Coordinates of C-alpha atoms in Angstrom, one line a residue:
Chain Q
X43 CA 106.9 95.6 92.5
X44 CA 106.6 94.6 88.9
X45 CA 103.2 95.3 87.3
X46 CA 102.0 92.8 84.7
X47 CA 99.6 94.1 82.0
X48 CA 98.1 91.6 79.6
X49 CA 94.6 90.5 78.4
X50 CA 92.4 88.8 80.9
X51 CA 91.7 86.1 78.4
X52 CA 93.6 85.0 75.3
X53 CA 93.1 82.5 72.6
X54 CA 95.1 79.4 72.6
X55 CA 98.0 79.6 70.2
X56 CA 97.5 83.3 69.3
X57 CA 100.2 85.8 70.1
X58 CA 99.3 88.5 72.7
X59 CA 101.4 91.3 74.3
X60 CA 102.6 91.2 77.9
X61 CA 103.9 94.4 79.4
X62 CA 105.9 94.5 82.6
X63 CA 106.7 97.7 84.3
X64 CA 108.5 98.6 87.6
X65 CA 107.4 101.7 89.4
X66 CA 104.3 102.3 87.5
X67 CA 102.9 104.6 90.2
X68 CA 106.1 106.0 91.7
X69 CA 109.2 105.8 89.4
X70 CA 112.0 103.6 90.6
X71 CA 115.4 105.3 90.7
X72 CA 117.6 104.6 87.6
X73 CA 121.1 105.5 88.6
X74 CA 124.5 103.8 88.6
X75 CA 124.0 103.3 92.3
X76 CA 120.4 102.2 92.4
X77 CA 118.4 100.6 89.6
X78 CA 116.4 97.6 88.4
X79 CA 118.8 95.1 86.8
X80 CA 116.4 92.6 85.4
X81 CA 112.9 91.2 85.2
X82 CA 112.3 87.5 84.9
X83 CA 109.0 86.1 83.8
X84 CA 107.7 82.6 84.5
X85 CA 104.5 80.8 83.6
X86 CA 102.7 78.3 85.8
X87 CA 100.1 76.3 83.9
X88 CA 97.0 75.7 86.0
X89 CA 97.0 72.5 87.9
X90 CA 100.4 71.5 86.8
X91 CA 103.5 70.8 88.8
X92 CA 106.2 72.5 86.8
X93 CA 107.0 76.2 86.1
X94 CA 108.1 77.4 82.7
X95 CA 110.7 80.2 82.2
X96 CA 109.2 82.6 79.7
X97 CA 112.2 85.0 79.6
X98 CA 114.6 87.2 81.4
X99 CA 115.1 90.8 80.4
X100 CA 118.2 92.5 81.5
X101 CA 118.4 96.3 81.8
X102 CA 122.1 96.9 81.5
X103 CA 122.7 100.7 81.1
X104 CA 122.4 102.8 84.2
X105 CA 124.6 105.8 83.5
X106 CA 127.9 104.0 84.0
X107 CA 130.8 105.9 82.5
X108 CA 134.5 106.3 82.6
X109 CA 133.7 110.0 83.5
X110 CA 132.1 108.9 86.8
X111 CA 128.7 107.5 88.0
X112 CA 125.7 108.8 86.1
X113 CA 127.7 110.5 83.4
X114 CA 127.0 107.8 80.9
X115 CA 124.8 108.5 77.8
X116 CA 122.4 105.6 78.2
X117 CA 119.6 104.6 80.7
X118 CA 117.6 101.4 80.1
X119 CA 114.3 102.1 81.8
X120 CA 112.7 99.2 83.8
X121 CA 109.8 98.4 81.5
X122 CA 109.3 96.1 78.6
X123 CA 106.7 94.5 76.3
X124 CA 107.0 91.1 74.7
X125 CA 104.9 88.6 72.9
X126 CA 103.6 85.3 74.0
X127 CA 101.6 82.3 72.8
X128 CA 99.9 80.0 75.3
X129 CA 97.9 76.8 74.9
X130 CA 96.9 76.5 78.5
X131 CA 95.5 78.7 81.3
X132 CA 97.8 79.6 84.2
X133 CA 99.6 82.3 86.0
X134 CA 102.3 84.6 84.8
X135 CA 104.9 85.5 87.5
X136 CA 107.3 88.5 87.2
X137 CA 110.3 88.7 89.4
X138 CA 112.4 91.9 89.4
X139 CA 115.8 92.6 90.9
X140 CA 116.8 95.9 92.3
X141 CA 120.6 96.0 92.7
X142 CA 120.3 97.2 96.4
X143 CA 116.8 96.1 97.5
X144 CA 116.8 92.6 96.1
X145 CA 113.9 90.6 94.7
X146 CA 110.3 91.7 94.0
X147 CA 107.6 89.5 92.8
X148 CA 104.1 89.7 91.3
X149 CA 101.7 87.5 89.3
X150 CA 98.9 87.7 86.9
X151 CA 96.5 84.9 86.0
X152 CA 95.5 84.3 82.4
X153 CA 92.4 82.4 81.4
X154 CA 91.8 81.1 77.9
X155 CA 88.4 82.0 76.5
X156 CA 85.6 81.6 77.2
X157 CA 86.5 82.0 80.9
X158 CA 87.2 85.5 82.1
X159 CA 89.3 85.7 85.3
X160 CA 92.0 88.0 86.2
X161 CA 94.1 87.8 89.3
X162 CA 96.9 90.0 90.3
X163 CA 98.7 89.2 93.5
X164 CA 102.0 89.0 95.3
X165 CA 103.2 85.4 95.5
X166 CA 105.0 84.1 98.5
X167 CA 106.4 81.1 96.6
X168 CA 106.6 79.9 93.1
Chain E
X1175 CA 118.1 89.7 61.0
X1176 CA 116.8 91.8 63.8
X1177 CA 114.8 94.9 62.8
X1178 CA 115.1 97.9 65.1
X1179 CA 112.2 100.4 65.1
X1180 CA 112.6 103.7 67.0
X1181 CA 112.2 107.4 66.4
X1182 CA 114.7 109.0 64.0
X1183 CA 115.4 111.7 66.5
X1184 CA 114.9 111.8 70.2
X1185 CA 115.2 114.4 72.9
X1186 CA 118.2 114.0 75.3
X1187 CA 117.0 112.6 78.5
X1188 CA 113.5 111.8 77.5
X1189 CA 112.3 108.2 77.3
X1190 CA 111.5 106.7 74.0
X1191 CA 110.5 103.2 72.9
X1192 CA 112.7 100.8 70.9
X1193 CA 111.1 97.8 69.3
X1194 CA 113.3 94.9 68.1
X1195 CA 111.7 92.2 66.0
X1196 CA 113.1 89.1 64.3
X1197 CA 111.5 87.8 61.2
X1198 CA 109.3 90.9 60.5
X1199 CA 108.8 89.9 56.9
X1200 CA 109.0 86.1 57.1
X1201 CA 108.3 84.6 60.6
X1202 CA 111.3 82.9 62.1
X1203 CA 110.5 79.4 63.4
X1204 CA 109.8 79.1 67.0
X1205 CA 110.1 75.4 67.9
X1206 CA 112.0 73.4 70.5
X1207 CA 114.4 72.5 67.7
X1208 CA 114.8 75.9 66.1
X1209 CA 114.2 79.3 67.7
X1210 CA 115.6 82.7 68.6
X1211 CA 117.1 82.5 72.0
X1212 CA 118.0 86.1 72.7
X1213 CA 118.4 89.6 71.4
X1214 CA 121.2 91.8 72.8
X1215 CA 121.2 95.6 72.3
X1216 CA 124.3 97.8 72.4
X1217 CA 124.7 101.6 72.0
X1218 CA 127.7 103.2 70.3
X1219 CA 127.8 107.0 71.0
X1220 CA 128.9 108.9 67.9
X1221 CA 132.6 109.6 67.8
X1222 CA 133.3 107.6 71.0
X1223 CA 135.5 104.6 71.5
X1224 CA 133.4 102.5 73.9
X1225 CA 130.2 100.6 73.4
X1226 CA 127.5 100.4 76.0
X1227 CA 125.4 97.3 76.7
X1228 CA 121.8 98.4 76.7
X1229 CA 120.2 95.1 77.6
X1230 CA 119.9 91.4 76.7
X1231 CA 116.5 89.9 76.3
X1232 CA 116.2 86.2 76.6
X1233 CA 113.3 84.3 75.0
X1234 CA 113.2 81.1 77.1
X1235 CA 110.0 79.1 76.2
X1236 CA 110.0 77.2 72.9
X1237 CA 107.5 74.4 73.5
X1238 CA 109.8 72.4 75.8
X1239 CA 107.8 69.8 77.7
X1240 CA 108.1 66.6 79.5
X1241 CA 105.6 65.3 77.0
X1242 CA 108.0 65.8 74.1
X1243 CA 109.3 68.6 71.9
X1244 CA 106.7 71.3 71.0
X1245 CA 104.1 70.0 73.5
X1246 CA 104.8 72.7 76.0
X1247 CA 102.2 75.4 76.7
X1248 CA 104.4 78.5 76.2
X1249 CA 106.1 80.1 73.3
X1250 CA 108.0 83.4 73.8
X1251 CA 107.9 85.1 70.5
X1252 CA 111.1 86.9 69.2
X1253 CA 110.0 90.5 69.5
X1254 CA 110.2 93.0 72.3
X1255 CA 109.8 96.7 73.1
X1256 CA 111.7 98.6 75.8
X1257 CA 112.3 102.1 76.9
X1258 CA 115.5 104.1 76.7
X1259 CA 116.9 107.5 77.6
X1260 CA 119.9 108.9 75.7
X1261 CA 122.0 112.0 76.2
X1262 CA 124.1 111.5 73.1
X1263 CA 123.6 110.6 69.4
X1264 CA 124.9 107.3 68.2
X1265 CA 124.0 103.9 66.8
X1266 CA 121.9 101.1 68.3
X1267 CA 123.1 97.6 67.5
X1268 CA 120.9 94.6 67.9
X1269 CA 122.5 91.1 67.9
X1270 CA 120.2 88.1 67.9
X1271 CA 121.0 84.4 68.4
X1272 CA 119.3 81.6 66.6
X1273 CA 120.0 78.3 68.4
X1274 CA 121.1 76.6 65.1
X1275 CA 122.1 79.5 62.8
X1276 CA 124.1 81.5 65.2
X1277 CA 124.4 85.3 65.3
X1278 CA 122.6 88.0 63.4
X1279 CA 123.2 91.7 63.6
X1280 CA 121.7 95.0 62.6
X1281 CA 122.0 98.6 63.5
X1282 CA 120.0 101.8 63.6
X1283 CA 121.4 105.3 64.1
X1284 CA 119.7 107.8 66.4
X1285 CA 120.2 111.5 66.2
X1286 CA 119.2 113.9 68.8
X1287 CA 117.1 116.8 67.6
X1288 CA 117.2 118.8 65.5
X1289 CA 119.0 116.5 63.2
X1290 CA 117.0 113.8 61.4
X1291 CA 118.9 110.9 60.2
X1292 CA 118.1 107.2 60.2
X1293 CA 120.4 104.5 59.2
X1294 CA 119.6 100.9 59.1
X1295 CA 122.4 98.5 58.2
X1296 CA 124.1 95.2 58.8
X1297 CA 127.3 95.6 60.6
X1298 CA 130.3 93.5 60.0
X1299 CA 132.0 94.4 63.3
X1300 CA 131.1 96.3 66.4
Chain R
X1316 CA 118.9 70.1 93.0
X1317 CA 122.0 72.3 92.8
X1318 CA 124.8 71.4 95.1
X1319 CA 126.9 74.3 96.4
X1320 CA 130.5 73.6 97.3
X1321 CA 132.5 76.2 99.1
X1322 CA 134.6 76.7 102.2
X1323 CA 132.7 76.6 105.5
X1324 CA 134.5 79.8 106.5
X1325 CA 136.1 82.5 104.5
X1326 CA 138.1 85.6 105.3
X1327 CA 136.4 88.9 104.7
X1328 CA 137.5 90.4 101.4
X1329 CA 139.6 87.4 100.3
X1330 CA 138.5 85.6 97.1
X1331 CA 137.3 82.0 97.4
X1332 CA 135.9 79.6 94.9
X1333 CA 132.2 78.5 94.8
X1334 CA 131.3 75.4 92.8
X1335 CA 127.7 74.7 91.8
X1336 CA 126.8 71.4 90.3
X1337 CA 123.6 69.8 89.2
X1338 CA 123.1 66.1 89.3
X1339 CA 126.2 65.4 91.4
X1340 CA 125.0 62.0 92.3
X1341 CA 122.9 61.1 89.3
X1342 CA 123.7 63.0 86.1
X1343 CA 120.9 65.3 84.9
X1344 CA 120.0 64.7 81.2
X1345 CA 121.7 67.1 78.8
X1346 CA 119.8 66.9 75.5
X1347 CA 118.0 69.3 73.2
X1348 CA 114.7 68.2 74.8
X1349 CA 115.7 68.1 78.4
X1350 CA 118.6 70.1 80.1
X1351 CA 119.6 72.6 82.7
X1352 CA 119.3 76.0 81.3
X1353 CA 120.8 78.2 84.0
X1354 CA 121.9 78.5 87.6
X1355 CA 121.4 81.8 89.4
X1356 CA 123.2 82.5 92.7
X1357 CA 122.1 84.9 95.4
X1358 CA 123.6 85.9 98.7
X1359 CA 121.6 86.7 101.8
X1360 CA 123.7 88.5 104.5
X1361 CA 122.9 87.3 107.9
X1362 CA 120.3 89.4 109.7
X1363 CA 119.8 91.7 106.7
X1364 CA 116.6 92.3 104.8
X1365 CA 117.9 92.4 101.2
X1366 CA 119.2 89.7 99.0
X1367 CA 122.1 90.2 96.6
X1368 CA 122.3 88.7 93.1
X1369 CA 125.7 87.2 92.8
X1370 CA 125.4 86.0 89.2
X1371 CA 123.5 84.0 86.7
X1372 CA 125.2 81.4 84.6
X1373 CA 123.5 80.3 81.4
X1374 CA 124.2 76.9 79.9
X1375 CA 123.3 77.5 76.2
X1376 CA 124.4 74.6 74.1
X1377 CA 122.4 71.3 74.3
X1378 CA 123.0 69.6 71.0
X1379 CA 120.9 72.0 69.0
X1380 CA 121.7 71.6 65.3
X1381 CA 120.3 72.3 61.8
X1382 CA 120.8 68.5 61.3
X1383 CA 118.2 67.7 64.1
X1384 CA 118.0 67.5 67.8
X1385 CA 121.2 66.2 69.6
X1386 CA 123.3 66.4 66.4
X1387 CA 125.0 69.6 67.4
X1388 CA 128.7 69.6 68.3
X1389 CA 128.5 71.3 71.8
X1390 CA 127.1 70.4 75.2
X1391 CA 127.5 72.9 78.0
X1392 CA 127.4 70.7 81.2
X1393 CA 125.5 72.0 84.2
X1394 CA 128.4 72.8 86.5
X1395 CA 130.5 75.8 87.1
X1396 CA 133.0 77.4 89.5
X1397 CA 133.4 81.1 90.1
X1398 CA 135.1 83.4 92.5
X1399 CA 133.6 85.5 95.3
X1400 CA 134.7 88.0 97.9
X1401 CA 132.4 88.6 101.0
X1402 CA 132.7 91.0 103.8
X1403 CA 129.7 89.6 105.8
X1404 CA 128.5 86.1 106.8
X1405 CA 125.3 84.8 105.2
X1406 CA 123.7 82.2 103.0
X1407 CA 124.4 81.4 99.4
X1408 CA 121.3 80.3 97.4
X1409 CA 121.5 78.5 94.1
X1410 CA 118.5 78.4 91.9
X1411 CA 118.6 76.2 88.8
X1412 CA 116.2 75.9 85.9
X1413 CA 115.5 72.6 84.1
X1414 CA 113.7 73.4 80.8
X1415 CA 110.9 70.9 81.5
X1416 CA 110.9 70.5 85.3
X1417 CA 111.2 74.1 86.3
X1418 CA 113.0 75.6 89.3
X1419 CA 115.2 73.9 91.9
X1420 CA 116.8 75.5 94.9
X1421 CA 119.4 74.9 97.5
X1422 CA 121.4 77.0 100.0
X1423 CA 124.7 77.0 101.8
X1424 CA 125.6 79.2 104.7
X1425 CA 129.0 80.9 104.9
X1426 CA 130.5 82.1 108.1
X1427 CA 133.5 84.3 108.3
X1428 CA 136.3 83.1 110.5
X1429 CA 136.6 82.2 113.3
X1430 CA 133.1 80.8 113.3
X1431 CA 132.6 77.5 111.5
X1432 CA 129.2 76.6 110.4
X1433 CA 127.9 75.0 107.3
X1434 CA 124.3 74.7 106.4
X1435 CA 122.9 73.0 103.3
X1436 CA 119.2 73.0 102.8
X1437 CA 116.4 73.3 100.4
X1438 CA 114.7 76.6 100.8
X1439 CA 111.0 77.0 100.3
X1440 CA 111.1 80.8 99.9
X1441 CA 113.7 83.4 99.7
Chain P
X322 CA 140.9 90.8 77.5
X323 CA 139.5 87.5 78.5
X324 CA 142.0 84.6 78.8
X325 CA 140.7 81.2 77.8
X326 CA 142.4 78.2 79.4
X327 CA 141.6 74.7 78.3
X328 CA 143.3 71.6 77.0
X329 CA 144.9 71.9 73.5
X330 CA 143.1 68.7 72.5
X331 CA 140.1 67.0 73.9
X332 CA 138.3 63.7 73.2
X333 CA 135.1 63.9 71.3
X334 CA 132.2 63.6 73.8
X335 CA 134.3 63.7 76.9
X336 CA 133.8 66.6 79.3
X337 CA 136.7 69.0 79.9
X338 CA 137.1 72.2 81.9
X339 CA 137.3 75.6 80.3
X340 CA 138.4 78.5 82.5
X341 CA 137.9 82.1 81.4
X342 CA 139.6 84.9 83.4
X343 CA 139.7 88.7 83.0
X344 CA 142.8 90.5 84.0
X345 CA 145.0 87.6 84.5
X346 CA 148.1 89.7 84.5
X347 CA 146.8 92.9 85.8
X348 CA 143.6 92.7 87.9
X349 CA 140.6 94.4 86.4
X350 CA 138.8 96.8 88.8
X351 CA 135.8 95.4 90.5
X352 CA 133.8 98.3 91.9
X353 CA 130.3 99.6 91.6
X354 CA 131.6 102.2 89.1
X355 CA 133.8 99.9 87.1
X356 CA 133.6 96.2 86.7
X357 CA 133.2 93.2 84.3
X358 CA 129.6 92.5 83.9
X359 CA 129.6 89.3 81.9
X360 CA 131.6 86.8 79.8
X361 CA 129.9 85.1 76.8
X362 CA 131.4 82.1 75.2
X363 CA 130.8 80.9 71.7
X364 CA 132.0 77.9 69.7
X365 CA 132.8 78.0 66.0
X366 CA 133.2 74.4 64.6
X367 CA 136.0 74.3 62.0
X368 CA 134.9 74.8 58.5
X369 CA 131.3 75.4 59.4
X370 CA 129.2 78.4 58.8
X371 CA 127.3 78.7 62.1
X372 CA 128.4 79.7 65.6
X373 CA 127.1 78.1 68.7
X374 CA 126.4 80.0 71.9
X375 CA 128.1 78.0 74.7
X376 CA 127.0 80.1 77.6
X377 CA 126.8 83.6 79.2
X378 CA 128.0 84.1 82.7
X379 CA 126.9 87.2 84.4
X380 CA 128.9 88.7 87.3
X381 CA 126.2 90.6 89.2
X382 CA 127.6 91.8 92.6
X383 CA 130.0 94.7 92.5
X384 CA 129.6 96.3 96.0
X385 CA 126.2 97.8 95.3
X386 CA 124.6 98.8 98.5
X387 CA 121.9 101.0 100.0
X388 CA 124.7 102.4 102.2
X389 CA 126.5 103.8 99.1
X390 CA 128.8 102.5 96.3
X391 CA 131.3 99.8 97.3
X392 CA 129.7 99.3 100.7
X393 CA 127.9 96.1 99.7
X394 CA 129.0 92.7 101.1
X395 CA 129.6 90.8 97.8
X396 CA 132.0 91.0 94.9
X397 CA 131.6 88.5 92.1
X398 CA 135.1 88.2 90.6
X399 CA 135.5 88.1 86.8
X400 CA 136.6 84.5 86.4
X401 CA 134.8 81.2 86.0
X402 CA 135.3 77.6 85.0
X403 CA 132.7 75.4 83.3
X404 CA 132.5 72.1 81.7
X405 CA 132.0 71.3 78.0
X406 CA 131.7 68.3 75.7
X407 CA 132.6 68.7 72.0
X408 CA 132.2 66.3 69.0
X409 CA 134.0 68.6 66.6
X410 CA 137.2 70.7 66.5
X411 CA 136.8 74.4 66.3
X412 CA 137.5 77.7 68.0
X413 CA 136.2 79.0 71.4
X414 CA 135.5 82.7 71.6
X415 CA 135.1 84.6 74.8
X416 CA 133.5 88.0 74.8
X417 CA 133.6 90.1 77.9
X418 CA 131.8 93.3 78.8
X419 CA 133.3 96.0 81.0
X420 CA 130.5 98.4 82.1
X421 CA 132.5 101.4 81.0
X422 CA 135.0 100.2 78.4
X423 CA 132.6 98.0 76.4
X424 CA 133.5 94.7 74.7
X425 CA 136.6 92.6 74.7
X426 CA 137.2 89.5 72.8
X427 CA 139.6 86.5 72.6
X428 CA 139.6 83.1 71.1
X429 CA 141.2 79.7 71.6
X430 CA 141.3 76.8 69.2
X431 CA 140.5 73.3 70.2
X432 CA 141.6 70.3 68.3
X433 CA 140.3 66.8 68.9
X434 CA 143.0 64.2 69.2
X435 CA 145.3 63.3 67.6
X436 CA 146.0 66.8 66.4
X437 CA 147.6 69.2 68.8
X438 CA 147.2 72.8 68.1
X439 CA 146.5 75.7 70.3
X440 CA 145.7 79.2 69.2
X441 CA 145.0 82.2 71.3
X442 CA 144.2 85.4 69.5
X443 CA 142.1 88.5 69.4
X444 CA 139.4 88.2 66.8
X445 CA 138.2 91.1 64.7
X446 CA 135.0 89.4 63.7
X447 CA 133.1 86.2 64.5

């Protein structure tokens, strides 16, 4: 499951860092046969109807090689950090795709100051 | 132009962080009308013929909103950090797309220990 | 909502065409301010636990231009056709993202011969 | 090399179909170990400085499976058709990525009526 790390509260319009990691506790395999292919992040403003696509981050190198599986010189590891500005409170959703186990989802709520509220949960819909 | 920051030398098979930023010295606009849409990263092992796709990172939120341009609550900023493992030396290439000014490219060379060599340059082909 | 067009039944291992269209009855806007950004397609084999990512198709040009919104020379329209081979029956899911109205989903079931069964429905989860 | 098929001339603002195929003469492998991962399409208006990103089309399913390589039920084949509107003449560029052989490029020129001119060539830069 993707783990989202970011401040519990942020200032409207000021950039902050969001980190998304797969397999924080137990490393996910990263082989030609079995790997995380991408993480997509969405933002749901509180009380609004529509979801915003924040970004999709594709991890493309998994040891693929003309010399055979797992002989390639590059492994893109399933973690990333990026920078965001928000003007509303809401929930960040991270959706990850494992090439053989399909989709995984998680969410983290962000409150603008002065409210402090953090929520981390598995969503059943978005 | 994308700026790639990473160690000058890395150990084969050990993860290290790569940071790619657009507009490090002068901020690139980030509006509905004018923004960085994605950064793609490639790796060219030294002395080899083929290029590996490391990843593509899409920045999707640029103030789009049903209330009009630049009214939306989310801005994905054009910078990111990710994690990589290499088993060969070579050159990292970052390619960025501005929605109105097209493609920008840069490269940084990575040497495995014990060599120390950093190269940062604008490529004309890859 | 994405509309999926494909044969009701297909032969295992033989390529067939899948067409996905947005706004088949009423055209969706395609402007710098309001457009379909991508369609992602997933396949859920019948009776299996995991979902496969078939592909994501990004529509990138929406009139963006240095001369102002909607002055650009290119519009990528929100429809596409691609080719697929299946060895199992299951359901195709298409997920589309409108830059201001968020996510839309639809699904179509594919049966391998000799069964004929077509299902077209809006999913609430996958 | 990607092959671009489209009309030699198109009317400004009227949608037309672009087809991009890999391995038109000799089929490209499509296995977990060796496959086409994506095709990206760009448009260069004649006499202009900047390139437009038309779209990127990711082929995600290559037989990946928890039962082993090439046991999965889905293969996304490396061909696609999409719809475009142009208001200027220029050149379409298709860039394809093979997971082990890297990048391939081709281009096709489009003239608005009444000029008729078709050009299909491998680019060394864009």
